[in-house]
PDB file of C-alpha atoms and ligand atoms in Angstrom:
ATOM      1  CA  MET G  47     -63.457 -36.212 -10.442  1.00  0.00           C
ATOM      2  CA  ARG G  48     -62.471 -35.677 -14.193  1.00  0.00           C
ATOM      3  CA  ASN G  49     -64.043 -32.279 -14.406  1.00  0.00           C
ATOM      4  CA  ILE G  50     -62.542 -31.207 -10.980  1.00  0.00           C
ATOM      5  CA  SER G  51     -59.150 -32.451 -12.239  1.00  0.00           C
ATOM      6  CA  GLU G  52     -59.454 -30.376 -15.411  1.00  0.00           C
ATOM      7  CA  VAL G  53     -60.309 -27.354 -13.538  1.00  0.00           C
ATOM      8  CA  ILE G  54     -57.128 -27.894 -11.310  1.00  0.00           C
ATOM      9  CA  VAL G  55     -54.715 -28.728 -14.227  1.00  0.00           C
ATOM     10  CA  GLU G  56     -56.169 -25.700 -16.317  1.00  0.00           C
ATOM     11  CA  SER G  57     -55.959 -23.300 -13.337  1.00  0.00           C
ATOM     12  CA  LYS G  58     -53.955 -20.177 -13.524  1.00  0.00           C
ATOM     13  CA  TYR G  59     -53.536 -19.510  -9.947  1.00  0.00           C
ATOM     14  CA  LEU G  60     -54.516 -22.531  -7.627  1.00  0.00           C
ATOM     15  CA  THR G  61     -54.298 -21.954  -3.913  1.00  0.00           C
ATOM     16  CA  ALA G  62     -55.767 -24.116  -0.893  1.00  0.00           C
ATOM     17  CA  LEU G  63     -57.112 -23.419   2.500  1.00  0.00           C
ATOM     18  CA  THR G  64     -56.742 -26.268   4.870  1.00  0.00           C
ATOM     19  CA  GLY G  65     -57.945 -26.990   8.267  1.00  0.00           C
ATOM     20  CA  ALA G  66     -57.508 -29.700  11.054  1.00  0.00           C
ATOM     21  CA  GLY G  67     -59.403 -32.276   8.878  1.00  0.00           C
ATOM     22  CA  PHE G  68     -56.462 -32.173   6.524  1.00  0.00           C
ATOM     23  CA  SER G  69     -54.341 -33.682   9.220  1.00  0.00           C
ATOM     24  CA  ALA G  70     -57.033 -35.906  10.649  1.00  0.00           C
ATOM     25  CA  GLU G  71     -55.792 -38.987   8.807  1.00  0.00           C
ATOM     26  CA  SER G  72     -52.317 -38.368  10.347  1.00  0.00           C
ATOM     27  CA  GLY G  73     -53.954 -38.910  13.618  1.00  0.00           C
ATOM     28  CA  ILE G  74     -54.140 -35.394  14.905  1.00  0.00           C
ATOM     29  CA  PRO G  75     -57.709 -34.643  16.433  1.00  0.00           C
ATOM     30  CA  THR G  76     -59.756 -31.940  14.871  1.00  0.00           C
ATOM     31  CA  PHE G  77     -61.502 -29.276  16.952  1.00  0.00           C
ATOM     32  CA  ARG G  78     -65.355 -29.563  16.238  1.00  0.00           C
ATOM     33  CA  ASP G  79     -65.955 -33.221  15.097  1.00  0.00           C
ATOM     34  CA  GLU G  80     -67.753 -35.600  17.344  1.00  0.00           C
ATOM     35  CA  ASP G  81     -64.313 -36.724  19.087  1.00  0.00           C
ATOM     36  CA  GLY G  82     -62.906 -33.304  18.472  1.00  0.00           C
ATOM     37  CA  LEU G  83     -60.782 -31.218  21.062  1.00  0.00           C
ATOM     38  CA  TRP G  84     -63.418 -28.860  21.824  1.00  0.00           C
ATOM     39  CA  GLU G  85     -65.547 -31.812  22.837  1.00  0.00           C
ATOM     40  CA  LYS G  86     -63.305 -32.639  25.681  1.00  0.00           C
ATOM     41  CA  TYR G  87     -62.030 -29.256  26.565  1.00  0.00           C
ATOM     42  CA  ARG G  88     -63.497 -25.738  26.272  1.00  0.00           C
ATOM     43  CA  ALA G  89     -61.680 -23.467  24.080  1.00  0.00           C
ATOM     44  CA  GLU G  90     -62.065 -20.523  26.573  1.00  0.00           C
ATOM     45  CA  ASP G  91     -60.375 -22.804  29.253  1.00  0.00           C
ATOM     46  CA  LEU G  92     -57.193 -23.527  27.249  1.00  0.00           C
ATOM     47  CA  ALA G  93     -56.750 -21.419  24.033  1.00  0.00           C
ATOM     48  CA  THR G  94     -57.107 -17.903  25.271  1.00  0.00           C
ATOM     49  CA  PRO G  95     -54.611 -15.515  26.984  1.00  0.00           C
ATOM     50  CA  GLU G  96     -56.754 -15.176  29.997  1.00  0.00           C
ATOM     51  CA  ALA G  97     -56.765 -18.935  30.444  1.00  0.00           C
ATOM     52  CA  PHE G  98     -53.039 -19.005  30.137  1.00  0.00           C
ATOM     53  CA  TRP G  99     -52.577 -16.214  32.517  1.00  0.00           C
ATOM     54  CA  ARG G 100     -55.033 -17.657  35.076  1.00  0.00           C
ATOM     55  CA  ASP G 101     -53.423 -21.117  34.944  1.00  0.00           C
ATOM     56  CA  PRO G 102     -50.294 -21.412  32.780  1.00  0.00           C
ATOM     57  CA  GLU G 103     -49.501 -24.790  33.869  1.00  0.00           C
ATOM     58  CA  LEU G 104     -52.931 -26.324  32.820  1.00  0.00           C
ATOM     59  CA  VAL G 105     -52.537 -24.749  29.303  1.00  0.00           C
ATOM     60  CA  TRP G 106     -48.887 -25.621  28.923  1.00  0.00           C
ATOM     61  CA  ARG G 107     -49.935 -29.357  29.817  1.00  0.00           C
ATOM     62  CA  TRP G 108     -52.585 -29.256  27.143  1.00  0.00           C
ATOM     63  CA  TYR G 109     -50.222 -27.738  24.645  1.00  0.00           C
ATOM     64  CA  ALA G 110     -47.378 -30.140  25.529  1.00  0.00           C
ATOM     65  CA  TRP G 111     -49.875 -33.079  25.004  1.00  0.00           C
ATOM     66  CA  ARG G 112     -50.875 -31.613  21.557  1.00  0.00           C
ATOM     67  CA  MET G 113     -47.167 -31.057  20.468  1.00  0.00           C
ATOM     68  CA  GLU G 114     -46.452 -34.827  21.413  1.00  0.00           C
ATOM     69  CA  LYS G 115     -49.333 -35.843  18.952  1.00  0.00           C
ATOM     70  CA  VAL G 116     -48.200 -33.253  16.254  1.00  0.00           C
ATOM     71  CA  PHE G 117     -44.424 -34.017  16.509  1.00  0.00           C
ATOM     72  CA  SER G 118     -44.972 -37.660  16.310  1.00  0.00           C
ATOM     73  CA  ALA G 119     -47.424 -37.596  13.435  1.00  0.00           C
ATOM     74  CA  GLU G 120     -46.609 -38.124   9.638  1.00  0.00           C
ATOM     75  CA  PRO G 121     -47.741 -36.115   6.679  1.00  0.00           C
ATOM     76  CA  ASN G 122     -50.639 -38.092   4.986  1.00  0.00           C
ATOM     77  CA  GLU G 123     -51.085 -38.825   1.380  1.00  0.00           C
ATOM     78  CA  ALA G 124     -53.131 -35.651   0.973  1.00  0.00           C
ATOM     79  CA  HIS G 125     -50.321 -33.733   2.223  1.00  0.00           C
ATOM     80  CA  ARG G 126     -47.968 -35.426  -0.102  1.00  0.00           C
ATOM     81  CA  SER G 127     -50.377 -34.759  -3.027  1.00  0.00           C
ATOM     82  CA  PHE G 128     -50.364 -31.018  -2.141  1.00  0.00           C
ATOM     83  CA  ALA G 129     -46.474 -31.160  -2.405  1.00  0.00           C
ATOM     84  CA  GLU G 130     -46.648 -32.993  -5.642  1.00  0.00           C
ATOM     85  CA  LEU G 131     -48.960 -30.225  -7.082  1.00  0.00           C
ATOM     86  CA  GLU G 132     -46.679 -27.528  -6.089  1.00  0.00           C
ATOM     87  CA  LYS G 133     -43.687 -29.248  -7.628  1.00  0.00           C
ATOM     88  CA  MET G 134     -45.788 -29.512 -10.809  1.00  0.00           C
ATOM     89  CA  GLY G 135     -46.177 -25.716 -10.660  1.00  0.00           C
ATOM     90  CA  ILE G 136     -49.887 -26.180 -10.224  1.00  0.00           C
ATOM     91  CA  LEU G 137     -50.694 -25.408  -6.569  1.00  0.00           C
ATOM     92  CA  LYS G 138     -49.161 -21.849  -5.843  1.00  0.00           C
ATOM     93  CA  THR G 139     -49.787 -21.506  -2.090  1.00  0.00           C
ATOM     94  CA  VAL G 140     -51.187 -23.433   0.821  1.00  0.00           C
ATOM     95  CA  ILE G 141     -52.839 -21.197   3.411  1.00  0.00           C
ATOM     96  CA  THR G 142     -53.347 -23.222   6.354  1.00  0.00           C
ATOM     97  CA  GLN G 143     -55.118 -22.696   9.842  1.00  0.00           C
ATOM     98  CA  ASN G 144     -53.205 -25.861  11.219  1.00  0.00           C
ATOM     99  CA  VAL G 145     -50.328 -25.136  13.526  1.00  0.00           C
ATOM    100  CA  ASP G 146     -48.660 -28.463  12.784  1.00  0.00           C
ATOM    101  CA  ASP G 147     -45.917 -28.573  10.281  1.00  0.00           C
ATOM    102  CA  LEU G 148     -47.058 -31.592   8.173  1.00  0.00           C
ATOM    103  CA  HIS G 149     -47.447 -29.354   4.935  1.00  0.00           C
ATOM    104  CA  GLU G 150     -43.814 -28.420   5.404  1.00  0.00           C
ATOM    105  CA  ARG G 151     -42.662 -31.958   6.250  1.00  0.00           C
ATOM    106  CA  ALA G 152     -44.474 -33.405   3.012  1.00  0.00           C
ATOM    107  CA  GLY G 153     -42.554 -30.871   0.918  1.00  0.00           C
ATOM    108  CA  ASN G 154     -44.586 -27.723   0.363  1.00  0.00           C
ATOM    109  CA  LYS G 155     -42.625 -24.383   0.249  1.00  0.00           C
ATOM    110  CA  ASN G 156     -45.212 -21.848  -0.170  1.00  0.00           C
ATOM    111  CA  ILE G 157     -47.218 -21.955   2.988  1.00  0.00           C
ATOM    112  CA  ILE G 158     -49.043 -19.241   5.121  1.00  0.00           C
ATOM    113  CA  HIS G 159     -49.803 -20.265   8.679  1.00  0.00           C
ATOM    114  CA  LEU G 160     -52.917 -18.040   9.698  1.00  0.00           C
ATOM    115  CA  HIS G 161     -52.871 -19.404  13.310  1.00  0.00           C
ATOM    116  CA  GLY G 162     -49.222 -19.729  14.066  1.00  0.00           C
ATOM    117  CA  ARG G 163     -46.957 -22.908  14.609  1.00  0.00           C
ATOM    118  CA  LEU G 164     -46.707 -25.182  17.398  1.00  0.00           C
ATOM    119  CA  LYS G 165     -42.960 -25.666  16.858  1.00  0.00           C
ATOM    120  CA  ILE G 166     -42.408 -21.945  17.751  1.00  0.00           C
ATOM    121  CA  LEU G 167     -42.265 -20.794  21.473  1.00  0.00           C
ATOM    122  CA  MET G 168     -42.330 -17.158  22.119  1.00  0.00           C
ATOM    123  CA  CYS G 169     -41.186 -15.223  25.211  1.00  0.00           C
ATOM    124  CA  THR G 170     -44.168 -13.268  26.958  1.00  0.00           C
ATOM    125  CA  LYS G 171     -41.572 -10.726  28.181  1.00  0.00           C
ATOM    126  CA  CYS G 172     -38.983  -9.946  25.659  1.00  0.00           C
ATOM    127  CA  GLY G 173     -40.916 -11.407  22.501  1.00  0.00           C
ATOM    128  CA  LYS G 174     -37.890 -13.713  21.513  1.00  0.00           C
ATOM    129  CA  GLU G 175     -38.940 -16.825  19.387  1.00  0.00           C
ATOM    130  CA  PHE G 176     -37.485 -20.321  19.645  1.00  0.00           C
ATOM    131  CA  GLU G 177     -38.050 -23.280  17.127  1.00  0.00           C
ATOM    132  CA  ILE G 178     -38.443 -26.519  19.083  1.00  0.00           C
ATOM    133  CA  ASN G 179     -38.502 -30.196  17.810  1.00  0.00           C
ATOM    134  CA  SER G 180     -39.913 -31.833  21.042  1.00  0.00           C
ATOM    135  CA  PRO G 181     -42.409 -30.825  23.664  1.00  0.00           C
ATOM    136  CA  PRO G 182     -41.040 -29.236  26.778  1.00  0.00           C
ATOM    137  CA  LYS G 183     -41.474 -31.368  29.952  1.00  0.00           C
ATOM    138  CA  ILE G 184     -44.115 -29.703  32.166  1.00  0.00           C
ATOM    139  CA  PRO G 185     -43.393 -28.686  35.005  1.00  0.00           C
ATOM    140  CA  PRO G 186     -41.412 -26.544  35.187  1.00  0.00           C
ATOM    141  CA  LEU G 187     -42.967 -23.945  32.910  1.00  0.00           C
ATOM    142  CA  PRO G 188     -40.479 -23.164  30.131  1.00  0.00           C
ATOM    143  CA  ARG G 189     -38.573 -19.911  30.490  1.00  0.00           C
ATOM    144  CA  CYS G 190     -36.637 -17.626  28.337  1.00  0.00           C
ATOM    145  CA  GLU G 191     -33.037 -16.621  29.138  1.00  0.00           C
ATOM    146  CA  CYS G 192     -34.656 -13.221  30.212  1.00  0.00           C
ATOM    147  CA  ASP G 193     -36.610 -15.364  32.636  1.00  0.00           C
ATOM    148  CA  GLY G 194     -40.014 -14.455  30.942  1.00  0.00           C
ATOM    149  CA  LEU G 195     -42.513 -17.183  30.723  1.00  0.00           C
ATOM    150  CA  LEU G 196     -42.555 -18.930  27.289  1.00  0.00           C
ATOM    151  CA  ARG G 197     -45.907 -19.490  25.504  1.00  0.00           C
ATOM    152  CA  PRO G 198     -46.915 -21.618  22.500  1.00  0.00           C
ATOM    153  CA  GLY G 199     -46.412 -19.503  19.094  1.00  0.00           C
ATOM    154  CA  VAL G 200     -50.036 -20.102  18.196  1.00  0.00           C
ATOM    155  CA  VAL G 201     -53.029 -17.478  17.826  1.00  0.00           C
ATOM    156  CA  TRP G 202     -55.399 -17.801  20.641  1.00  0.00           C
ATOM    157  CA  PHE G 203     -59.265 -16.750  20.530  1.00  0.00           C
ATOM    158  CA  GLY G 204     -59.409 -13.115  21.097  1.00  0.00           C
ATOM    159  CA  GLU G 205     -55.866 -12.457  19.641  1.00  0.00           C
ATOM    160  CA  PRO G 206     -55.325 -10.835  16.195  1.00  0.00           C
ATOM    161  CA  LEU G 207     -53.796 -12.989  13.407  1.00  0.00           C
ATOM    162  CA  PRO G 208     -50.355 -12.123  12.529  1.00  0.00           C
ATOM    163  CA  GLU G 209     -50.902  -9.062  10.242  1.00  0.00           C
ATOM    164  CA  LYS G 210     -48.228  -9.897   7.430  1.00  0.00           C
ATOM    165  CA  ASP G 211     -49.518 -13.517   7.089  1.00  0.00           C
ATOM    166  CA  LEU G 212     -53.150 -12.331   6.931  1.00  0.00           C
ATOM    167  CA  ARG G 213     -52.531  -9.743   4.504  1.00  0.00           C
ATOM    168  CA  LYS G 214     -50.491 -12.241   2.322  1.00  0.00           C
ATOM    169  CA  ALA G 215     -53.216 -14.818   2.624  1.00  0.00           C
ATOM    170  CA  GLN G 216     -55.896 -12.168   1.348  1.00  0.00           C
ATOM    171  CA  GLU G 217     -53.521 -11.169  -1.441  1.00  0.00           C
ATOM    172  CA  GLU G 218     -53.344 -14.875  -2.402  1.00  0.00           C
ATOM    173  CA  ALA G 219     -57.022 -15.174  -2.395  1.00  0.00           C
ATOM    174  CA  LEU G 220     -57.434 -12.157  -4.638  1.00  0.00           C
ATOM    175  CA  LYS G 221     -55.050 -13.731  -7.215  1.00  0.00           C
ATOM    176  CA  SER G 222     -56.766 -17.323  -7.131  1.00  0.00           C
ATOM    177  CA  ASP G 223     -58.881 -18.334 -10.041  1.00  0.00           C
ATOM    178  CA  VAL G 224     -59.420 -21.689  -8.084  1.00  0.00           C
ATOM    179  CA  MET G 225     -59.225 -22.426  -4.265  1.00  0.00           C
ATOM    180  CA  ILE G 226     -59.379 -25.912  -2.816  1.00  0.00           C
ATOM    181  CA  VAL G 227     -60.906 -25.646   0.634  1.00  0.00           C
ATOM    182  CA  ALA G 228     -60.068 -28.831   2.449  1.00  0.00           C
ATOM    183  CA  GLY G 229     -60.647 -30.102   5.945  1.00  0.00           C
ATOM    184  CA  THR G 230     -62.161 -26.965   7.472  1.00  0.00           C
ATOM    185  CA  SER G 231     -65.547 -26.257   9.073  1.00  0.00           C
ATOM    186  CA  ALA G 232     -64.809 -22.556   7.761  1.00  0.00           C
ATOM    187  CA  ILE G 233     -66.450 -21.340  10.976  1.00  0.00           C
ATOM    188  CA  VAL G 234     -63.583 -19.363  12.419  1.00  0.00           C
ATOM    189  CA  GLN G 235     -62.833 -15.918  10.987  1.00  0.00           C
ATOM    190  CA  PRO G 236     -61.080 -14.239   9.278  1.00  0.00           C
ATOM    191  CA  ALA G 237     -59.811 -17.604   7.513  1.00  0.00           C
ATOM    192  CA  GLY G 238     -63.419 -18.641   6.740  1.00  0.00           C
ATOM    193  CA  SER G 239     -63.851 -15.573   4.602  1.00  0.00           C
ATOM    194  CA  LEU G 240     -60.893 -16.226   2.204  1.00  0.00           C
ATOM    195  CA  PRO G 241     -63.008 -18.530   0.058  1.00  0.00           C
ATOM    196  CA  LEU G 242     -65.685 -15.802  -0.294  1.00  0.00           C
ATOM    197  CA  ILE G 243     -62.837 -13.376  -1.512  1.00  0.00           C
ATOM    198  CA  VAL G 244     -62.240 -15.986  -4.309  1.00  0.00           C
ATOM    199  CA  LYS G 245     -65.767 -16.446  -5.028  1.00  0.00           C
ATOM    200  CA  ARG G 246     -66.392 -12.529  -5.179  1.00  0.00           C
ATOM    201  CA  GLU G 247     -63.543 -12.096  -7.658  1.00  0.00           C
ATOM    202  CA  GLY G 248     -65.098 -14.625 -10.035  1.00  0.00           C
ATOM    203  CA  GLY G 249     -63.058 -17.769  -8.810  1.00  0.00           C
ATOM    204  CA  LEU G 250     -64.055 -21.394  -8.303  1.00  0.00           C
ATOM    205  CA  ILE G 251     -64.280 -23.029  -5.031  1.00  0.00           C
ATOM    206  CA  ILE G 252     -63.527 -26.866  -4.715  1.00  0.00           C
ATOM    207  CA  GLU G 253     -64.549 -28.127  -1.201  1.00  0.00           C
ATOM    208  CA  ILE G 254     -63.148 -31.386   0.130  1.00  0.00           C
ATOM    209  CA  ASN G 255     -64.886 -32.302   3.311  1.00  0.00           C
ATOM    210  CA  PRO G 256     -67.093 -35.401   4.343  1.00  0.00           C
ATOM    211  CA  LYS G 257     -69.641 -32.912   5.783  1.00  0.00           C
ATOM    212  CA  GLU G 258     -71.207 -29.581   4.864  1.00  0.00           C
ATOM    213  CA  THR G 259     -69.516 -26.430   6.082  1.00  0.00           C
ATOM    214  CA  ALA G 260     -69.966 -22.757   6.526  1.00  0.00           C
ATOM    215  CA  ILE G 261     -68.933 -22.232   2.750  1.00  0.00           C
ATOM    216  CA  SER G 262     -70.544 -25.348   1.060  1.00  0.00           C
ATOM    217  CA  HIS G 263     -73.244 -22.824  -0.031  1.00  0.00           C
ATOM    218  CA  ILE G 264     -70.729 -21.188  -2.384  1.00  0.00           C
ATOM    219  CA  ALA G 265     -68.724 -24.280  -3.422  1.00  0.00           C
ATOM    220  CA  ASP G 266     -68.678 -24.973  -7.171  1.00  0.00           C
ATOM    221  CA  PHE G 267     -67.645 -28.463  -6.307  1.00  0.00           C
ATOM    222  CA  LYS G 268     -68.287 -30.614  -3.351  1.00  0.00           C
ATOM    223  CA  ILE G 269     -66.244 -33.767  -2.740  1.00  0.00           C
ATOM    224  CA  ARG G 270     -67.932 -35.417   0.260  1.00  0.00           C
ATOM    225  CA  MET G 271     -64.825 -37.637   1.027  1.00  0.00           C
ATOM    226  CA  SER G 272     -61.843 -37.531   3.298  1.00  0.00           C
ATOM    227  CA  ALA G 273     -58.739 -35.419   2.171  1.00  0.00           C
ATOM    228  CA  VAL G 274     -56.827 -38.653   1.518  1.00  0.00           C
ATOM    229  CA  GLU G 275     -59.449 -40.290  -0.470  1.00  0.00           C
ATOM    230  CA  ALA G 276     -60.333 -37.224  -2.621  1.00  0.00           C
ATOM    231  CA  MET G 277     -56.696 -36.111  -3.273  1.00  0.00           C
ATOM    232  CA  ARG G 278     -55.902 -39.865  -4.182  1.00  0.00           C
ATOM    233  CA  LYS G 279     -58.739 -39.730  -6.854  1.00  0.00           C
ATOM    234  CA  ILE G 280     -57.849 -36.240  -8.074  1.00  0.00           C
ATOM    235  CA  MET G 281     -54.112 -37.202  -8.641  1.00  0.00           C
ATOM    236  CA  GLU G 282     -55.090 -40.357 -10.467  1.00  0.00           C
ATOM    237  CA  GLU G 283     -57.261 -38.314 -12.798  1.00  0.00           C
ATOM    238  CA  ILE G 284     -54.577 -35.657 -13.224  1.00  0.00           C
ATOM    239  CA  CYS G 285     -52.027 -38.355 -14.165  1.00  0.00           C
ATOM    240  CA  LYS G 286     -54.558 -39.645 -16.816  1.00  0.00           C
ATOM    241  CA  LEU G 287     -55.166 -36.125 -18.116  1.00  0.00           C
ATOM    242  CA  LEU G 288     -51.504 -35.388 -18.431  1.00  0.00           C
ATOM    243  CA  ASN G 289     -50.692 -38.657 -20.149  1.00  0.00           C
ATOM    244  CA  GLU G 290     -53.508 -38.059 -22.574  1.00  0.00           C
ATOM    245  CA  GLU G 291     -51.965 -34.672 -23.284  1.00  0.00           C
ATOM    246  CA  LYS G 292     -48.659 -36.407 -23.850  1.00  0.00           C
ATOM    247  CA  SER G 293     -50.002 -38.937 -26.421  1.00  0.00           C
TER     248      SER G 293
HETATM  249  N1  APR R 301     -60.836 -35.140   5.482  1.00  0.00           N
HETATM  250  C1  APR R 301     -61.291 -34.001   5.250  1.00  0.00           C
HETATM  251  N2  APR R 301     -62.065 -33.285   5.988  1.00  0.00           N
HETATM  252  C2  APR R 301     -62.303 -33.741   7.354  1.00  0.00           C
HETATM  253  C3  APR R 301     -61.679 -35.130   7.793  1.00  0.00           C
HETATM  254  C4  APR R 301     -60.874 -35.785   6.771  1.00  0.00           C
HETATM  255  N3  APR R 301     -60.344 -36.804   7.058  1.00  0.00           N
HETATM  256  N4  APR R 301     -62.031 -35.352   9.051  1.00  0.00           N
HETATM  257  C5  APR R 301     -62.826 -34.148   9.333  1.00  0.00           C
HETATM  258  N5  APR R 301     -62.967 -33.298   8.450  1.00  0.00           N
HETATM  259  C6  APR R 301     -63.584 -32.087   8.509  1.00  0.00           C
HETATM  260  C7  APR R 301     -64.604 -31.875   9.283  1.00  0.00           C
HETATM  261  O1  APR R 301     -65.940 -32.404   8.695  1.00  0.00           O
HETATM  262  C8  APR R 301     -64.811 -30.459   9.740  1.00  0.00           C
HETATM  263  O2  APR R 301     -65.411 -29.753   8.732  1.00  0.00           O
HETATM  264  O3  APR R 301     -62.628 -31.021   8.921  1.00  0.00           O
HETATM  265  C9  APR R 301     -63.334 -30.051   9.686  1.00  0.00           C
HETATM  266  C10 APR R 301     -62.673 -29.777  10.893  1.00  0.00           C
HETATM  267  O4  APR R 301     -63.304 -28.537  11.309  1.00  0.00           O
HETATM  268  P1  APR R 301     -62.712 -27.903  12.747  1.00  0.00           P
HETATM  269  O5  APR R 301     -62.531 -29.025  13.635  1.00  0.00           O
HETATM  270  O6  APR R 301     -63.624 -27.026  12.932  1.00  0.00           O
HETATM  271  O7  APR R 301     -61.336 -27.396  12.443  1.00  0.00           O
HETATM  272  P2  APR R 301     -60.867 -26.174  11.640  1.00  0.00           P
HETATM  273  O8  APR R 301     -61.922 -25.711  10.665  1.00  0.00           O
HETATM  274  O9  APR R 301     -59.480 -26.193  11.143  1.00  0.00           O
HETATM  275  O10 APR R 301     -60.915 -25.088  12.775  1.00  0.00           O
HETATM  276  C11 APR R 301     -60.505 -23.677  12.601  1.00  0.00           C
HETATM  277  O11 APR R 301     -60.654 -23.281  14.818  1.00  0.00           O
HETATM  278  O12 APR R 301     -60.321 -24.028  17.222  1.00  0.00           O
HETATM  279  C12 APR R 301     -59.773 -23.152  16.095  1.00  0.00           C
HETATM  280  O13 APR R 301     -57.613 -22.375  15.716  1.00  0.00           O
HETATM  281  C13 APR R 301     -58.339 -23.611  15.591  1.00  0.00           C
HETATM  282  O14 APR R 301     -57.424 -23.354  13.548  1.00  0.00           O
HETATM  283  C14 APR R 301     -58.532 -23.829  14.207  1.00  0.00           C
HETATM  284  C15 APR R 301     -59.928 -23.136  13.781  1.00  0.00           C
END
């Protein structure tokens, strides 16, 4: 852990890529774990434009349930550690696949959401966006002033990622000499390729995940722990390092 903490403290441009596992200890289910969301529901039945237009009420009920979970969740110690690392000027940007706002609520400012945000609703007719703080009651289906049907502001399977955010994330990966990849199976593209960009440019990958992932083979450090446990140990080591430097 000391070696990893030294790499983090001495990094010139540290970024992080997070996935659902980073919010797991805040009580938000992941997608592909044993008790994950895709165990109970099929992604194609809920998280695609076709599913939405086929049965908007079913999709809206699922998202209202997810919003309930997300809006009532609290940032965990791993989120707070990332906010601390940003305040220390060490962590430059968090690139997240998560649609929750726990990184924001923990205090991080430089965040890129690759898959959208649950707090945003979009009108399917006029494109207007609304920020919400509580889930809509379903039924009735939420509508815009223009009477268009509103949809969750998240990226569905088969939809392109927000171009600007993806480009920014790729630029951040190109600048990274170290990237922490935490709480993601790294299966879904193009997010899963960001660590490959860092590696190709000669950067180091620190993986935080209790299990092997699709990018474990390129990770320079594999911390087989939960995000909270790993970040607790890393922050302890960083404190020791910084105190030694002072004395
Ligand atoms: N700490 C760290 N990692 C954890 C924890 C934890 N407490 N709990 C689970 N994990 C790991 C799992 O081992 C797994 O590798 O988090 C990962 C979660 O993987 P997924 O469920 O596939 O979630 P994610 O990688 O974010 O999925 C990417 O897929 O369904 C789409 O759009 C959705 O953004 C999502 C994308």
